[in-house]
Short mmCIF file of C-alpha atoms in Angstrom, two decimals:
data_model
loop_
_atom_site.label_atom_id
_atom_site.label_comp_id
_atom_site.label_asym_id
_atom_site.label_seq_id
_atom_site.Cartn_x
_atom_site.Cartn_y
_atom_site.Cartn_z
CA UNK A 1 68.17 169.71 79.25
CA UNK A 2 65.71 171.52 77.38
CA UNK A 3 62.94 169.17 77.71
CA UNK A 4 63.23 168.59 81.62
CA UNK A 5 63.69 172.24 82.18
CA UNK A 6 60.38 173.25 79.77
CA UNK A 7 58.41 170.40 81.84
CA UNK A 8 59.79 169.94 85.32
CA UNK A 9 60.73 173.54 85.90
CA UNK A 10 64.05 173.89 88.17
CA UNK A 11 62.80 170.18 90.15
CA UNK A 12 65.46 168.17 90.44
CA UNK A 13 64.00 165.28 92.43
CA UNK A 14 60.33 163.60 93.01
CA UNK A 15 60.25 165.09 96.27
CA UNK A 16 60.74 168.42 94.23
CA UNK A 17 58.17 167.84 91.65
CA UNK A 18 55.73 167.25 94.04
CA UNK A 19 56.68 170.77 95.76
CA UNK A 20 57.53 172.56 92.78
CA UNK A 21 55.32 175.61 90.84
CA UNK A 22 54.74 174.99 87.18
CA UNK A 23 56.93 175.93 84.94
CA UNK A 24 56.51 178.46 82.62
CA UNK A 25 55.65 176.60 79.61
CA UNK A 26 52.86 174.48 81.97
CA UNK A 27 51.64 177.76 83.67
CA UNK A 28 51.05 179.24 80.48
CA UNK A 29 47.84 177.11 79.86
CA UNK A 30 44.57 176.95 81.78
CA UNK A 31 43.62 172.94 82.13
CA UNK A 32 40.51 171.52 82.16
CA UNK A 33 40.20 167.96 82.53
CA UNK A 34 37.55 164.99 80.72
CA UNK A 35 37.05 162.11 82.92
CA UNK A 36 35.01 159.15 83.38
CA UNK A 37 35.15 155.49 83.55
CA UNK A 38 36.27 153.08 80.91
CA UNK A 39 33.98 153.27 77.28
CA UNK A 40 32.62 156.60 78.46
CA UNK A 41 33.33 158.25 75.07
CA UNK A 42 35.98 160.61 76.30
CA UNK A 43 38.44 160.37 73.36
CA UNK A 44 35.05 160.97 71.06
CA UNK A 45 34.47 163.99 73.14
CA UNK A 46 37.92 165.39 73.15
CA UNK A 47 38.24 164.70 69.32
CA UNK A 48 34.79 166.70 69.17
CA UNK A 49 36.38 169.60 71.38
CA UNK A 50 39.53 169.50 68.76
CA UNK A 51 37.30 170.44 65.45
CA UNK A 52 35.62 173.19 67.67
CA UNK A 53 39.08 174.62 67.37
CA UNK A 54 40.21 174.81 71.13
CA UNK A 55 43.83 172.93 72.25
CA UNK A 56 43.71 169.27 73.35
CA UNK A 57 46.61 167.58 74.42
CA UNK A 58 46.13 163.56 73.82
CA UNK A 59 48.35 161.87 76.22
CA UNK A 60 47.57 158.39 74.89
CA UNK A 61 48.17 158.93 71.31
CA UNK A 62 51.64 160.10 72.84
CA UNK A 63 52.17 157.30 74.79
CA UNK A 64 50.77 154.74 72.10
CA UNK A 65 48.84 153.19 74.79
CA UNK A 66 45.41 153.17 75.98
CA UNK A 67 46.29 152.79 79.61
CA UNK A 68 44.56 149.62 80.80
CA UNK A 69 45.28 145.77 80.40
CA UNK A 70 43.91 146.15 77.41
CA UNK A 71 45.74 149.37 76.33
CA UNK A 72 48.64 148.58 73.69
CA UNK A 73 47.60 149.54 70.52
CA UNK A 74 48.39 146.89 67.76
CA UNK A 75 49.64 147.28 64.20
CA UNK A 76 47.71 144.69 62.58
CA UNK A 77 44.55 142.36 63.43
CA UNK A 78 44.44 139.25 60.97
CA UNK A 79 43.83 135.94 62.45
CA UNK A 80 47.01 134.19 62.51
CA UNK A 81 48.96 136.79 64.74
CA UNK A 82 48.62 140.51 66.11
CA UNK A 83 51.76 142.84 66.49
CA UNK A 84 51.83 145.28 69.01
CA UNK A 85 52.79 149.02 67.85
CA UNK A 86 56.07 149.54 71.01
CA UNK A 87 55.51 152.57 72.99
CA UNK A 88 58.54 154.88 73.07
CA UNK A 89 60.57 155.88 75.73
CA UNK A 90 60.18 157.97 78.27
CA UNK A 91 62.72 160.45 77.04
CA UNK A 92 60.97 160.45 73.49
CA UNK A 93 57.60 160.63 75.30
CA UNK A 94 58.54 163.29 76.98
CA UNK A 95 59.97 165.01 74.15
CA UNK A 96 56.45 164.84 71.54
CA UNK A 97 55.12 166.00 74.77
CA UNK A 98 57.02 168.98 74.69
CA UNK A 99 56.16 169.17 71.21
CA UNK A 100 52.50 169.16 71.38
CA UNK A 101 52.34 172.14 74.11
CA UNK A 102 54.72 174.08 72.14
CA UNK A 103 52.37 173.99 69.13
CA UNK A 104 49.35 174.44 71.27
CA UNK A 105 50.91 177.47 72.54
CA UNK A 106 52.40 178.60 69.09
CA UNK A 107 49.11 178.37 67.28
CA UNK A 108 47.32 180.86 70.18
CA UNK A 109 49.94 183.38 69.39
CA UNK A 110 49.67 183.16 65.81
CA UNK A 111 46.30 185.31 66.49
CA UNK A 112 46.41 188.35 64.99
CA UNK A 113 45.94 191.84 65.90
CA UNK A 114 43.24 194.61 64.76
CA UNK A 115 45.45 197.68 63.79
CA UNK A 116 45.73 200.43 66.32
CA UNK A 117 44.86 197.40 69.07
CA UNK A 118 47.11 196.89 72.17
CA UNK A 119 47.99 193.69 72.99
CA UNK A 120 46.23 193.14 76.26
CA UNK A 121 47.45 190.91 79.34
CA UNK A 122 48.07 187.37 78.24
CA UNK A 123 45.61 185.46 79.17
CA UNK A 124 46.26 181.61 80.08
CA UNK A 125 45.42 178.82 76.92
CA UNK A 126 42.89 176.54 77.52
CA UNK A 127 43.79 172.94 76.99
CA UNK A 128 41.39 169.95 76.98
CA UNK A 129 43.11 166.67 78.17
CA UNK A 130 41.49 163.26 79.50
CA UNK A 131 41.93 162.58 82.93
CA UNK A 132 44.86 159.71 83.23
CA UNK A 133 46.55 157.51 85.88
CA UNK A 134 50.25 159.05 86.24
CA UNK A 135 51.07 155.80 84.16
CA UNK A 136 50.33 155.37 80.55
CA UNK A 137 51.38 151.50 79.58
CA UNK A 138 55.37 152.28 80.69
CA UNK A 139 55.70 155.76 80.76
CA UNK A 140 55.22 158.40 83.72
CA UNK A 141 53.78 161.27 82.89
CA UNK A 142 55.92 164.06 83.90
CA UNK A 143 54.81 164.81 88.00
CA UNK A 144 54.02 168.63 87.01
CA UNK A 145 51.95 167.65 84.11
CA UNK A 146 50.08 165.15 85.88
CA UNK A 147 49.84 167.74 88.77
CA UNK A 148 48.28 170.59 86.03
CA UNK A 149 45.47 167.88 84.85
CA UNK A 150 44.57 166.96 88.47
CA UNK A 151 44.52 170.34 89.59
CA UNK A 152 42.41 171.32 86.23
CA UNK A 153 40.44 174.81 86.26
CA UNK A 154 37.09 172.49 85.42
CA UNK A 155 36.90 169.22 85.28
CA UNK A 156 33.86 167.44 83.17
CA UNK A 157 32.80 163.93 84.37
CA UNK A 158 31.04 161.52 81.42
CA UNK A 159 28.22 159.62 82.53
CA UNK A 160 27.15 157.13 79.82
CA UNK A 161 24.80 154.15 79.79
CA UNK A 162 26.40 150.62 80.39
CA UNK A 163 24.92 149.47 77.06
CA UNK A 164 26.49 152.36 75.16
CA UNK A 165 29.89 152.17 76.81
CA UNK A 166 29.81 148.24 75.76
CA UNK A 167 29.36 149.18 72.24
CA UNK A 168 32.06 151.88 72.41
CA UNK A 169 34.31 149.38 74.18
CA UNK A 170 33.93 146.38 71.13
CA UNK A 171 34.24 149.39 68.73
CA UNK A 172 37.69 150.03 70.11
CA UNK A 173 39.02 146.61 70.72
CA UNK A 174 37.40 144.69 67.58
CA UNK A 175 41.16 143.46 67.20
CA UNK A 176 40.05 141.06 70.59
CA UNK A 177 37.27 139.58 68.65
CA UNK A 178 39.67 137.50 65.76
CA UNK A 179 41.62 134.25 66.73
CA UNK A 180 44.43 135.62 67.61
CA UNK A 181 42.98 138.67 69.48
CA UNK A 182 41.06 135.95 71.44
CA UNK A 183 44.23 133.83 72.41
CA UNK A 184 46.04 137.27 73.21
CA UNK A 185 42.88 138.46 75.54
CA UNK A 186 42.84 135.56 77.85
CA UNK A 187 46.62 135.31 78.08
CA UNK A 188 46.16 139.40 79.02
CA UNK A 189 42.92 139.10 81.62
CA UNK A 190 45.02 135.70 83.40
CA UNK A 191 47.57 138.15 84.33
CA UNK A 192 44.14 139.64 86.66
CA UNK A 193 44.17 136.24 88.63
CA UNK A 194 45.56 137.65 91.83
CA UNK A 195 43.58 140.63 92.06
CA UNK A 196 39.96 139.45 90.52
CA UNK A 197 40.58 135.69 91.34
CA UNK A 198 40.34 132.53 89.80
CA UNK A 199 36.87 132.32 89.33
CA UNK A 200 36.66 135.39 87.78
CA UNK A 201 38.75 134.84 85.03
CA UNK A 202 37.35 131.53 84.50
CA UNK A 203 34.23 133.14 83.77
CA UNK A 204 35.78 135.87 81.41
CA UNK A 205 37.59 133.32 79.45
CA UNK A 206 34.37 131.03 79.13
CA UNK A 207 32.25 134.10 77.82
CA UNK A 208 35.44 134.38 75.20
CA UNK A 209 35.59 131.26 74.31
CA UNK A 210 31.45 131.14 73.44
CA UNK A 211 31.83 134.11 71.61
CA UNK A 212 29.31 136.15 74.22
CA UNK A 213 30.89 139.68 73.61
CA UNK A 214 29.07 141.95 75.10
CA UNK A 215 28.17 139.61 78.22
CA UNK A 216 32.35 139.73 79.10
CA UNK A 217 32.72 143.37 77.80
CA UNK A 218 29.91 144.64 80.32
CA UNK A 219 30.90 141.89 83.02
CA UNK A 220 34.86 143.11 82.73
CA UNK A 221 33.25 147.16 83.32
CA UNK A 222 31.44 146.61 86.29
CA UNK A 223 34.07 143.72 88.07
CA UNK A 224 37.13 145.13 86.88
CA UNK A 225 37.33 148.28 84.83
CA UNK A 226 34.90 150.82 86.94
CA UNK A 227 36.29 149.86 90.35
CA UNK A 228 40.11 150.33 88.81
CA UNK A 229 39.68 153.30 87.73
CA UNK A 230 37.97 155.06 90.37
CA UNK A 231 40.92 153.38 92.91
CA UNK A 232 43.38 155.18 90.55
CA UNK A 233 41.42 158.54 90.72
CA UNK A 234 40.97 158.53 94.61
CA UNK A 235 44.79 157.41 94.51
CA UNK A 236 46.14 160.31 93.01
CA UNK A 237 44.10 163.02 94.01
CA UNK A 238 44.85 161.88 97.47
CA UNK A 239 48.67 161.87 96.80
CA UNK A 240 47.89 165.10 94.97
CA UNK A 241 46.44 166.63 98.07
CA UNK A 242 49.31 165.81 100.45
CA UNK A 243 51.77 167.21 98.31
CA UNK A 244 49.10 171.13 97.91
CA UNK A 245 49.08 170.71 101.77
CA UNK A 246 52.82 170.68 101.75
CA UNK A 247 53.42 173.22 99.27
CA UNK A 248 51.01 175.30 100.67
CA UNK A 249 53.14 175.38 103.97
CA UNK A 250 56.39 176.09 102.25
CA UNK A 251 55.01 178.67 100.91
CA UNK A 252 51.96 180.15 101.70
CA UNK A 253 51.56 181.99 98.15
CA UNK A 254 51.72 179.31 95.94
CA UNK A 255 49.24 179.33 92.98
CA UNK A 256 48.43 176.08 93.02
CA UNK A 257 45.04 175.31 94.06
CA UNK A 258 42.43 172.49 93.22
CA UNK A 259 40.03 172.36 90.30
CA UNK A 260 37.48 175.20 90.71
CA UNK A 261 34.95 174.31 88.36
CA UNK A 262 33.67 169.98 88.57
CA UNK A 263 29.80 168.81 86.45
CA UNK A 264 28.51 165.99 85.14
CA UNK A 265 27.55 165.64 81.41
CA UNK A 266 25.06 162.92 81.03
CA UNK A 267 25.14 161.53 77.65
CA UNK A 268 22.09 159.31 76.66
CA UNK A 269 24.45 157.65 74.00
CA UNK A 270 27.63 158.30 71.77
CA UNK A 271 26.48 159.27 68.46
CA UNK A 272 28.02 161.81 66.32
CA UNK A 273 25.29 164.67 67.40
CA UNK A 274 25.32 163.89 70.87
CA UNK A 275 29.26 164.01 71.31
CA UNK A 276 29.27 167.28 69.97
CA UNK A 277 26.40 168.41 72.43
CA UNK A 278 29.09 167.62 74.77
CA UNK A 279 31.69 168.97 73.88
CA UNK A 280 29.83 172.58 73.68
CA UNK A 281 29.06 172.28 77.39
CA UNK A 282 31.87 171.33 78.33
CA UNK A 283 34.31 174.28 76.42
CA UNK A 284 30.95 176.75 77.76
CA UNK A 285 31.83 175.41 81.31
CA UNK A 286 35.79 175.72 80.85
CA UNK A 287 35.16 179.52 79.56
CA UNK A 288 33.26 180.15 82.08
CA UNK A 289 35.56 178.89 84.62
CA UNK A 290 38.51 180.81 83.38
CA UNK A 291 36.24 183.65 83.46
CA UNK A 292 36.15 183.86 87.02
CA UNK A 293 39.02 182.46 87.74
CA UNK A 294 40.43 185.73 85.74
CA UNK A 295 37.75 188.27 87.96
CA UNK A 296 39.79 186.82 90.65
CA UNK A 297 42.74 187.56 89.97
CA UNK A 298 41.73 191.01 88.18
CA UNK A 299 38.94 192.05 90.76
CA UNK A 300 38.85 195.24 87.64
CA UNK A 301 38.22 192.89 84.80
CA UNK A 302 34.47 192.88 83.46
CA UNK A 303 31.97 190.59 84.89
CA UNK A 304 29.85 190.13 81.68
CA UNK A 305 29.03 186.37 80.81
CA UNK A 306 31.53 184.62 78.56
CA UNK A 307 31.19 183.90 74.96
CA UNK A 308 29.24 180.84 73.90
CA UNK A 309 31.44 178.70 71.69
CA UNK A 310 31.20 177.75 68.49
CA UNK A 311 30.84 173.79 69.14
CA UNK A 312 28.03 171.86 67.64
CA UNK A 313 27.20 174.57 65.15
CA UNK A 314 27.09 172.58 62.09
CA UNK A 315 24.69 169.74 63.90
CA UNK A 316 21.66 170.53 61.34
CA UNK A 317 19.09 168.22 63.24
CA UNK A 318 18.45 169.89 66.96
CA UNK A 319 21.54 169.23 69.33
CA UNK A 320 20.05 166.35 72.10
CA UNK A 321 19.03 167.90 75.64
CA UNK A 322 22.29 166.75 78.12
CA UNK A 323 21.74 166.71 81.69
CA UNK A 324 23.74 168.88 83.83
CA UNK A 325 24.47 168.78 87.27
CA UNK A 326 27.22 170.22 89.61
CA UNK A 327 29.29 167.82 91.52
CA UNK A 328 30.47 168.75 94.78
CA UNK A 329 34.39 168.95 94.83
CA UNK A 330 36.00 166.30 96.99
#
């Protein structure tokens, strides 16, 4: 159907997807990717990115799931009960999926021309997305989509203080902190027995039941959350890079190739100036890396510097300093 074809291209299997090019719709956008571990501020940054005006595609707020043990988003939070807001299906998933990249792409065409202006060569849309598992809650992302993000033109990595990603983490899951958020977090973190043990959850559900917040929240980071997440990372770019081997020798001129462009953005904490520090480096890094990603494919095209976005304009006290540094592709 229409939705399959615009995401999947002409796959018909898994074994396809993984062997597949993009389709048209996916291949019209250049990715680049927002990662880091868990309370790193990335939906803060991406939300920053979004008023500077460039496309970001927020695969959670699809799924209606934050990914995680923790990650079904709930309705209500008064202390007798908490109702969780269901995730839709994987067709309708896919489908506001569909949705969202056909606006993305709709409002980049809407620019206008100068008159007596060609239109030049089309060049690709640049997209913002978090880096995800290829499972949100219970839905897959689609295998080419999940492929794009992976394979991102630049990928930014968050690197927050402990401290700060505690308070982000209580911010976001306040529901956890009521009577019945409390009974509904330790029936949640039991289901962790077999792969943290006994004792660990022991000790989670003690901290919970003394009311020592930010002892579990930090303690659940470094024991569970950090260690998942970078197991799901190394998981899928691993399965990523068996199926680019394979592609690559089925056909040898397949476009697909791994992310070009990887930094570090060091963020001394998550308030409202600082996130939008970030987000200017890290749409000045994606221009940049479509930049010469298009000299290499156009060996004609100018090699002046690319234009300095507009993020973090309106911050009237000075923008904080960031640190920068490149990471070494894997």
């Amino acid at each position: 159907d229409r939705v399959r074809r615009a995401l999947y291209g002409d796959a018909a299997s898994e074994q396809e997807e993984e062997e597949a090019e993009q389709s048209p719709l996916l291949s019209a956008f250049s990715w680049h990717r927002v990662e880091g571990p868990t309370g790193a501020g990335k939906g803060l940054v991406l939300d920053a990115i979004a008023e500077c005006g460039e496309a970001v595609l927020d695969l959670e707020a699809l799924a209606k799931h934050r990914g995680s043990t923790l990650g079904p988003l709930f309705l209500d939070d008064d202390d007798s009960r908490l109702t969780v807001d269901a995730q839709p299906s994987q067709k309708a998933f896919e489908s506001a999926l569909l949705e969202a990249l056909i606006a993305a792409r709709a409002n980049d065409d809407a620019s206008p021309l100068l008159p007596g202006k060609k239109k030049k060569k089309k060049k690709k849309i640049p997209v913002f997305v978090e880096a995800e598992s290829a499972r949100i809650g219970a839905v897959q992302i689609p295998g080419p989509v999940h492929r794009a993000v992976v394979e991102a033109a630049s990928a930014a990595k968050l690197d927050v203080p402990l401290a700060e990603r505690v308070r982000r983490i209580r911010d976001m899951y306040a529901v956890f902190e009521t009577p019945a958020g409390a009974l509904d977090l330790k029936r949640r973190l039991a289901r962790l027995t077999r792969k943290r043990g006994r004792e660990a959850v022991s000790r989670w559900h003690a901290l919970i039941d003394e009311g020592r917040w930010d002892e579990l929240v930090a303690d659940l980071l470094v024991t569970h959350y950090d260690d998942a997440y970078d197991h799901a990372m190394t998981r899928d770019e691993k399965r990523l890079e068996h199926s680019r081997r394979r592609r690559a020798a089925n056909d040898p001129s397949s476009t697909w190739t791994p992310t070009t462009s990887k930094s570090v953005v060091a963020l001394p904490d998550l308030t409202a100036a600082t996130v939008r520090e970030a987000a200017r480096v890290i749409v000045d890094r994606a221009r940049a890396a479509d930049e010469a990603n298009d000299a290499d494919d156009d060996p004609r095209r100018s090699s002046s510097p690319p234009s300095a976005s507009s993020c973090g304009r309106r911050v009237e006290t000075p923008a904080p300093q960031l640190r920068e540094a490149a990471m070494p592709s894997r």
